[in-house]
mmCIF file of C-alpha atoms in Angstrom:
data_model
loop_
_atom_site.group_PDB
_atom_site.id
_atom_site.type_symbol
_atom_site.label_atom_id
_atom_site.label_comp_id
_atom_site.label_asym_id
_atom_site.label_seq_id
_atom_site.Cartn_x
_atom_site.Cartn_y
_atom_site.Cartn_z
ATOM 1 C CA UNK A 1 31.833 135.223 74.029
ATOM 2 C CA UNK A 2 34.329 137.092 76.287
ATOM 3 C CA UNK A 3 36.524 140.154 76.355
ATOM 4 C CA UNK A 4 39.347 141.720 78.028
ATOM 5 C CA UNK A 5 39.127 145.881 78.602
ATOM 6 C CA UNK A 6 41.370 147.956 76.815
ATOM 7 C CA UNK A 7 40.380 151.057 75.696
ATOM 8 C CA UNK A 8 37.902 153.380 77.376
ATOM 9 C CA UNK A 9 34.571 153.999 75.172
ATOM 10 C CA UNK A 10 34.243 157.878 74.440
ATOM 11 C CA UNK A 11 31.452 159.196 72.422
ATOM 12 C CA UNK A 12 32.499 161.528 69.313
ATOM 13 C CA UNK A 13 30.227 162.732 66.329
ATOM 14 C CA UNK A 14 30.934 164.955 64.060
ATOM 15 C CA UNK A 15 31.792 168.129 65.764
ATOM 16 C CA UNK A 16 32.925 166.542 68.699
ATOM 17 C CA UNK A 17 35.997 166.320 70.718
ATOM 18 C CA UNK A 18 39.630 165.017 68.764
ATOM 19 C CA UNK A 19 39.611 160.809 68.540
ATOM 20 C CA UNK A 20 40.648 159.683 72.282
ATOM 21 C CA UNK A 21 42.945 156.041 70.197
ATOM 22 C CA UNK A 22 44.696 154.733 67.617
ATOM 23 C CA UNK A 23 41.875 153.586 65.435
ATOM 24 C CA UNK A 24 39.352 156.455 66.268
ATOM 25 C CA UNK A 25 39.726 158.867 63.241
ATOM 26 C CA UNK A 26 39.155 155.460 60.776
ATOM 27 C CA UNK A 27 36.217 154.122 62.610
ATOM 28 C CA UNK A 28 35.048 157.497 62.845
ATOM 29 C CA UNK A 29 35.440 157.343 58.132
ATOM 30 C CA UNK A 30 34.013 154.073 58.070
ATOM 31 C CA UNK A 31 30.698 154.714 60.469
ATOM 32 C CA UNK A 32 30.194 158.164 58.469
ATOM 33 C CA UNK A 33 30.164 156.157 54.720
ATOM 34 C CA UNK A 34 29.630 152.406 55.130
ATOM 35 C CA UNK A 35 27.980 152.409 57.840
ATOM 36 C CA UNK A 36 25.638 154.909 57.856
ATOM 37 C CA UNK A 37 24.079 153.673 54.506
ATOM 38 C CA UNK A 38 23.511 150.916 56.535
ATOM 39 C CA UNK A 39 21.633 151.997 59.049
ATOM 40 C CA UNK A 40 19.821 154.447 56.108
ATOM 41 C CA UNK A 41 18.508 151.432 54.390
ATOM 42 C CA UNK A 42 14.480 150.826 53.904
ATOM 43 C CA UNK A 43 14.036 147.220 55.265
ATOM 44 C CA UNK A 44 15.792 148.165 58.621
ATOM 45 C CA UNK A 45 13.695 151.553 58.539
ATOM 46 C CA UNK A 46 10.565 149.190 58.319
ATOM 47 C CA UNK A 47 10.668 146.587 60.462
ATOM 48 C CA UNK A 48 11.684 149.213 63.497
ATOM 49 C CA UNK A 49 8.682 151.352 62.016
ATOM 50 C CA UNK A 50 7.249 148.096 63.016
ATOM 51 C CA UNK A 51 8.616 146.460 66.251
ATOM 52 C CA UNK A 52 8.579 150.079 67.283
ATOM 53 C CA UNK A 53 4.456 149.867 66.336
ATOM 54 C CA UNK A 54 4.414 146.898 68.284
ATOM 55 C CA UNK A 55 6.444 147.733 71.624
ATOM 56 C CA UNK A 56 4.751 150.588 71.924
ATOM 57 C CA UNK A 57 3.222 149.668 74.915
ATOM 58 C CA UNK A 58 5.481 147.233 77.323
ATOM 59 C CA UNK A 59 6.599 148.425 80.343
ATOM 60 C CA UNK A 60 9.631 148.034 81.631
ATOM 61 C CA UNK A 61 8.398 145.309 83.250
ATOM 62 C CA UNK A 62 7.911 143.535 79.496
ATOM 63 C CA UNK A 63 11.051 145.011 78.725
ATOM 64 C CA UNK A 64 12.729 142.365 81.294
ATOM 65 C CA UNK A 65 11.133 139.615 80.243
ATOM 66 C CA UNK A 66 11.648 139.630 77.211
ATOM 67 C CA UNK A 67 15.392 140.077 77.634
ATOM 68 C CA UNK A 68 15.565 137.166 80.431
ATOM 69 C CA UNK A 69 13.304 134.443 78.251
ATOM 70 C CA UNK A 70 16.142 135.768 75.350
ATOM 71 C CA UNK A 71 19.377 134.560 77.876
ATOM 72 C CA UNK A 72 17.658 131.944 79.430
ATOM 73 C CA UNK A 73 17.303 130.088 75.541
ATOM 74 C CA UNK A 74 20.992 131.035 74.596
ATOM 75 C CA UNK A 75 22.687 127.929 74.099
ATOM 76 C CA UNK A 76 19.699 125.595 74.567
ATOM 77 C CA UNK A 77 19.357 124.265 71.335
ATOM 78 C CA UNK A 78 15.921 125.373 71.494
ATOM 79 C CA UNK A 79 15.381 129.016 71.541
ATOM 80 C CA UNK A 80 11.350 130.222 69.486
ATOM 81 C CA UNK A 81 12.107 133.769 70.876
ATOM 82 C CA UNK A 82 15.482 134.193 69.553
ATOM 83 C CA UNK A 83 15.357 132.137 66.120
ATOM 84 C CA UNK A 84 12.362 134.187 64.999
ATOM 85 C CA UNK A 85 14.901 137.952 65.035
ATOM 86 C CA UNK A 86 17.523 135.921 63.669
ATOM 87 C CA UNK A 87 14.797 135.088 60.445
ATOM 88 C CA UNK A 88 14.067 138.068 59.456
ATOM 89 C CA UNK A 89 14.226 139.580 56.968
ATOM 90 C CA UNK A 90 16.007 142.262 58.120
ATOM 91 C CA UNK A 91 18.324 139.538 59.842
ATOM 92 C CA UNK A 92 19.071 137.776 56.575
ATOM 93 C CA UNK A 93 20.396 140.547 54.706
ATOM 94 C CA UNK A 94 22.363 141.837 57.726
ATOM 95 C CA UNK A 95 23.623 138.039 58.208
ATOM 96 C CA UNK A 96 24.478 138.883 54.397
ATOM 97 C CA UNK A 97 25.663 142.691 54.520
ATOM 98 C CA UNK A 98 28.426 140.730 57.588
ATOM 99 C CA UNK A 99 29.862 138.303 54.941
ATOM 100 C CA UNK A 100 30.416 139.963 52.076
ATOM 101 C CA UNK A 101 32.234 142.960 54.772
ATOM 102 C CA UNK A 102 35.221 140.195 54.516
ATOM 103 C CA UNK A 103 35.591 139.788 57.653
ATOM 104 C CA UNK A 104 35.974 143.691 58.435
ATOM 105 C CA UNK A 105 32.445 143.113 60.431
ATOM 106 C CA UNK A 106 31.819 140.057 63.133
ATOM 107 C CA UNK A 107 28.574 141.540 64.440
ATOM 108 C CA UNK A 108 25.361 144.284 63.272
ATOM 109 C CA UNK A 109 22.254 144.477 65.024
ATOM 110 C CA UNK A 110 19.804 146.760 64.907
ATOM 111 C CA UNK A 111 17.577 148.168 68.004
ATOM 112 C CA UNK A 112 14.256 149.536 68.393
ATOM 113 C CA UNK A 113 13.233 153.174 70.320
ATOM 114 C CA UNK A 114 13.295 150.918 73.231
ATOM 115 C CA UNK A 115 16.330 149.153 72.681
ATOM 116 C CA UNK A 116 14.942 146.210 71.972
ATOM 117 C CA UNK A 117 16.243 143.849 69.108
ATOM 118 C CA UNK A 118 14.455 143.928 66.005
ATOM 119 C CA UNK A 119 17.416 143.134 63.862
ATOM 120 C CA UNK A 120 21.300 140.924 63.538
ATOM 121 C CA UNK A 121 23.694 138.788 62.802
ATOM 122 C CA UNK A 122 25.189 136.410 65.055
ATOM 123 C CA UNK A 123 23.383 136.245 69.025
ATOM 124 C CA UNK A 124 23.514 138.355 71.053
ATOM 125 C CA UNK A 125 23.338 138.094 74.377
ATOM 126 C CA UNK A 126 20.549 140.072 75.802
ATOM 127 C CA UNK A 127 17.062 141.421 73.770
ATOM 128 C CA UNK A 128 17.585 144.292 75.929
ATOM 129 C CA UNK A 129 20.238 146.709 74.861
ATOM 130 C CA UNK A 130 18.956 149.593 76.239
ATOM 131 C CA UNK A 131 20.759 149.852 79.551
ATOM 132 C CA UNK A 132 24.106 149.872 78.039
ATOM 133 C CA UNK A 133 25.778 153.052 75.491
ATOM 134 C CA UNK A 134 25.879 151.512 72.178
ATOM 135 C CA UNK A 135 21.829 152.649 72.563
ATOM 136 C CA UNK A 136 22.025 155.261 75.190
ATOM 137 C CA UNK A 137 24.675 157.734 74.277
ATOM 138 C CA UNK A 138 23.022 156.569 70.446
ATOM 139 C CA UNK A 139 18.879 157.079 70.413
ATOM 140 C CA UNK A 140 17.961 160.309 70.038
ATOM 141 C CA UNK A 141 20.982 161.969 69.457
ATOM 142 C CA UNK A 142 21.640 164.107 66.511
ATOM 143 C CA UNK A 143 22.048 162.545 63.355
ATOM 144 C CA UNK A 144 25.899 162.665 63.507
ATOM 145 C CA UNK A 145 25.795 160.673 66.452
ATOM 146 C CA UNK A 146 28.836 158.060 66.683
ATOM 147 C CA UNK A 147 29.435 156.226 69.972
ATOM 148 C CA UNK A 148 32.429 153.913 69.532
ATOM 149 C CA UNK A 149 33.486 151.358 72.007
ATOM 150 C CA UNK A 150 36.452 149.946 73.923
ATOM 151 C CA UNK A 151 38.797 148.415 72.330
ATOM 152 C CA UNK A 152 38.751 144.861 73.577
ATOM 153 C CA UNK A 153 40.381 141.706 72.477
ATOM 154 C CA UNK A 154 37.304 138.818 71.260
ATOM 155 C CA UNK A 155 39.001 135.767 73.221
ATOM 156 C CA UNK A 156 37.335 132.927 70.681
ATOM 157 C CA UNK A 157 38.834 134.934 68.060
ATOM 158 C CA UNK A 158 41.977 136.448 68.965
ATOM 159 C CA UNK A 159 41.559 140.105 66.986
ATOM 160 C CA UNK A 160 41.056 143.625 68.772
ATOM 161 C CA UNK A 161 37.317 144.595 68.552
ATOM 162 C CA UNK A 162 35.454 147.833 68.909
ATOM 163 C CA UNK A 163 32.203 148.601 69.016
ATOM 164 C CA UNK A 164 30.166 151.728 66.722
ATOM 165 C CA UNK A 165 27.448 152.113 67.098
ATOM 166 C CA UNK A 166 24.782 155.206 65.374
ATOM 167 C CA UNK A 167 21.412 156.357 65.522
ATOM 168 C CA UNK A 168 18.811 155.814 63.676
ATOM 169 C CA UNK A 169 16.575 158.152 62.738
ATOM 170 C CA UNK A 170 12.968 157.662 60.176
ATOM 171 C CA UNK A 171 14.169 159.510 56.709
ATOM 172 C CA UNK A 172 10.475 160.901 56.208
ATOM 173 C CA UNK A 173 9.675 162.726 59.660
ATOM 174 C CA UNK A 174 13.773 163.444 60.642
ATOM 175 C CA UNK A 175 12.271 161.614 63.854
ATOM 176 C CA UNK A 176 14.811 159.365 65.985
ATOM 177 C CA UNK A 177 13.644 155.365 65.726
ATOM 178 C CA UNK A 178 16.290 153.132 66.905
ATOM 179 C CA UNK A 179 20.450 152.688 66.803
ATOM 180 C CA UNK A 180 22.583 150.133 64.967
ATOM 181 C CA UNK A 181 25.647 147.713 66.699
ATOM 182 C CA UNK A 182 28.429 147.454 64.411
ATOM 183 C CA UNK A 183 31.210 145.212 65.971
ATOM 184 C CA UNK A 184 34.391 145.916 63.677
ATOM 185 C CA UNK A 185 37.555 143.702 63.140
ATOM 186 C CA UNK A 186 40.328 146.660 63.647
ATOM 187 C CA UNK A 187 43.027 143.962 62.369
ATOM 188 C CA UNK A 188 40.816 145.334 59.751
ATOM 189 C CA UNK A 189 40.398 148.351 59.557
ATOM 190 C CA UNK A 190 41.819 150.704 57.417
#
């Protein structure tokens, strides 16, 4: 999906700076309400905990190899790694919730403590998000942190979108365990 950059990204939190674009207020309200509830879902929390445990010993070389495998599988028709992630119960739940959002949410994906995909509604272009602002500006940050991406024109759907990313906090330990990113169709944002 090719996108056209329109507005610089902003990092916002409840105590953060004023919005830099006309949608920031509505995006913040959505993030602090409905989207925050998604980030606290017990199914997602458990999936992140399990993957964090499984990936605890991964090196950057291991992460790069996983990411290269994912990228190589896109569009090939043979995609065991991608298929396994998309078939997880946590991914199925995200697909259902996305469908129930009536087009407002165009994609959603959850990342572990290393920035690797745990669950997702749609195929992402890469498996490792750990070097991107959606992860670096949310993971390990205060619970109220919200990162808004640039406003982009999605050429495949011809809609203007922004990604909203939040940290995911373990409710039992209050420690950061992952992050979540939502694609929001700005044309349907109230």
